[in-house]
mmCIF file of C-alpha atoms in Angstrom:
data_model
loop_
_atom_site.group_PDB
_atom_site.id
_atom_site.type_symbol
_atom_site.label_atom_id
_atom_site.label_comp_id
_atom_site.label_asym_id
_atom_site.label_seq_id
_atom_site.Cartn_x
_atom_site.Cartn_y
_atom_site.Cartn_z
ATOM 1 C CA MET A 29 41.036 5.020 -0.599
ATOM 2 C CA GLU A 30 40.886 3.873 -4.191
ATOM 3 C CA GLU A 31 37.667 2.656 -5.811
ATOM 4 C CA LYS A 32 38.727 -1.021 -5.945
ATOM 5 C CA ALA A 33 39.651 -1.059 -2.244
ATOM 6 C CA PHE A 34 36.420 0.762 -1.389
ATOM 7 C CA ASN A 35 34.295 -1.799 -3.281
ATOM 8 C CA ALA A 36 36.166 -4.672 -1.614
ATOM 9 C CA ALA A 37 35.611 -3.137 1.840
ATOM 10 C CA VAL A 38 31.883 -2.672 1.175
ATOM 11 C CA GLY A 39 31.659 -6.271 -0.042
ATOM 12 C CA ARG A 40 33.411 -7.591 3.081
ATOM 13 C CA ARG A 41 31.058 -5.642 5.337
ATOM 14 C CA ILE A 42 28.008 -6.950 3.487
ATOM 15 C CA ARG A 43 29.300 -10.527 3.701
ATOM 16 C CA GLU A 44 30.035 -10.172 7.431
ATOM 17 C CA ALA A 45 26.563 -8.733 8.078
ATOM 18 C CA ARG A 46 24.952 -11.488 5.988
ATOM 19 C CA ILE A 47 26.772 -14.185 7.946
ATOM 20 C CA ARG A 48 25.784 -12.552 11.264
ATOM 21 C CA ALA A 49 22.179 -12.499 10.027
ATOM 22 C CA ARG A 50 22.515 -16.192 9.086
ATOM 23 C CA LEU A 51 21.347 -15.582 5.538
ATOM 24 C CA THR A 52 22.525 -17.294 2.384
ATOM 25 C CA GLN A 53 23.444 -15.195 -0.624
ATOM 26 C CA GLU A 54 20.302 -16.526 -2.304
ATOM 27 C CA LEU A 55 18.029 -15.455 0.552
ATOM 28 C CA LEU A 56 19.671 -12.040 0.914
ATOM 29 C CA GLY A 57 19.288 -11.530 -2.820
ATOM 30 C CA ARG A 58 15.604 -12.406 -2.703
ATOM 31 C CA GLN A 59 14.964 -10.115 0.260
ATOM 32 C CA ALA A 60 16.881 -7.246 -1.368
ATOM 33 C CA GLY A 61 15.422 -7.804 -4.841
ATOM 34 C CA LEU A 62 18.736 -8.920 -6.361
ATOM 35 C CA SER A 63 20.056 -12.128 -7.851
ATOM 36 C CA ARG A 64 22.390 -14.411 -5.935
ATOM 37 C CA GLY A 65 24.982 -13.646 -8.602
ATOM 38 C CA SER A 66 24.736 -9.930 -7.864
ATOM 39 C CA ILE A 67 25.219 -10.585 -4.153
ATOM 40 C CA THR A 68 28.249 -12.764 -4.966
ATOM 41 C CA ASN A 69 29.736 -10.023 -7.150
ATOM 42 C CA ILE A 70 29.055 -7.302 -4.573
ATOM 43 C CA GLU A 71 30.580 -9.346 -1.756
ATOM 44 C CA SER A 72 33.680 -10.043 -3.844
ATOM 45 C CA GLY A 73 34.060 -6.352 -4.670
ATOM 46 C CA THR A 74 33.739 -6.873 -8.422
ATOM 47 C CA GLN A 75 30.372 -5.092 -8.552
ATOM 48 C CA ALA A 76 29.620 -1.842 -6.737
ATOM 49 C CA PRO A 77 26.021 -1.509 -5.584
ATOM 50 C CA PRO A 78 24.378 1.844 -6.317
ATOM 51 C CA LEU A 79 23.273 3.640 -3.180
ATOM 52 C CA TYR A 80 19.618 2.619 -3.579
ATOM 53 C CA ARG A 81 20.664 -1.056 -3.738
ATOM 54 C CA LEU A 82 22.934 -0.645 -0.733
ATOM 55 C CA VAL A 83 19.910 0.671 1.173
ATOM 56 C CA ARG A 84 17.856 -2.370 0.101
ATOM 57 C CA ILE A 85 20.648 -4.733 1.144
ATOM 58 C CA ALA A 86 20.964 -2.969 4.504
ATOM 59 C CA ALA A 87 17.207 -3.235 5.067
ATOM 60 C CA ALA A 88 17.299 -6.971 4.317
ATOM 61 C CA LEU A 89 20.174 -7.327 6.801
ATOM 62 C CA HIS A 90 18.442 -5.151 9.425
ATOM 63 C CA VAL A 91 21.395 -2.752 9.618
ATOM 64 C CA GLN A 92 21.894 0.903 8.794
ATOM 65 C CA PRO A 93 23.395 1.534 5.332
ATOM 66 C CA ALA A 94 26.310 3.388 6.951
ATOM 67 C CA GLU A 95 27.294 0.141 8.701
ATOM 68 C CA LEU A 96 28.071 -1.350 5.290
ATOM 69 C CA LEU A 97 30.458 1.443 4.324
ATOM 70 C CA PRO A 98 34.100 1.551 5.346
ATOM 71 C CA GLN A 99 34.949 4.094 8.022
ATOM 72 C CA LEU A 100 36.089 6.996 5.866
ATOM 73 C CA LEU A 101 36.457 10.587 6.839
ATOM 74 C CA PRO A 102 35.118 12.849 4.076
ATOM 75 C CA GLU A 103 38.654 13.912 3.132
ATOM 76 C CA GLU A 104 39.654 10.241 2.700
ATOM 77 C CA ALA A 105 36.995 9.880 0.009
ATOM 78 C CA ALA A 106 38.995 12.152 -2.295
ATOM 79 C CA GLY A 107 40.431 9.204 -4.256
ATOM 80 C CA LEU A 108 36.979 7.868 -5.089
ATOM 81 C CA PRO A 109 34.870 8.744 -8.142
ATOM 82 C CA ALA A 110 32.831 11.921 -7.579
ATOM 83 C CA GLN A 111 29.540 10.092 -6.945
ATOM 84 C CA TYR A 112 31.079 7.769 -4.345
ATOM 85 C CA ALA A 113 32.765 10.693 -2.634
ATOM 86 C CA ALA A 114 29.438 12.558 -2.543
ATOM 87 C CA ASP A 115 27.673 9.458 -1.164
ATOM 88 C CA VAL A 116 30.322 9.029 1.550
ATOM 89 C CA ALA A 117 30.023 12.696 2.508
ATOM 90 C CA SER A 118 26.223 12.398 2.632
ATOM 91 C CA VAL A 119 26.241 9.256 4.786
ATOM 92 C CA TRP A 120 28.908 10.778 7.057
ATOM 93 C CA SER A 121 26.819 13.935 7.499
ATOM 94 C CA ASP A 122 23.650 11.952 8.187
ATOM 95 C CA SER A 123 25.410 9.780 10.773
ATOM 96 C CA GLU A 124 26.813 12.849 12.543
ATOM 97 C CA ASN A 125 23.335 14.412 12.598
ATOM 98 C CA LEU A 126 21.863 11.221 14.063
ATOM 99 C CA LYS A 127 24.553 11.095 16.752
ATOM 100 C CA ASP A 128 23.838 14.720 17.665
ATOM 101 C CA ALA A 129 20.086 14.084 17.749
ATOM 102 C CA HIS A 130 20.584 11.128 20.103
ATOM 103 C CA GLY A 131 23.192 12.794 22.302
ATOM 104 C CA GLN A 132 26.031 10.561 21.126
ATOM 105 C CA GLY A 133 28.197 13.263 19.508
#
């Protein structure tokens, strides 16, 4: 998956979660410590949130950060910049560890 498609997929997932949570972009921004404009840009895929911001957005939406990432196998992250690929691999590993710990693997 290319970087642009990845950012768009993350933005769609954030928007869907925000709508499910019945939050406006303004309110989500306030709860996550971001401006409404940043939320707009992230949801449209024109701005990629750093991992720490993604965690803050997820917390404001009451979801796990991994739920905001597209379903990528680590090998599918190869087309992404190195930091994104490393983040995907880290989140994937953490989610597998959680599944194992809770008997869902």
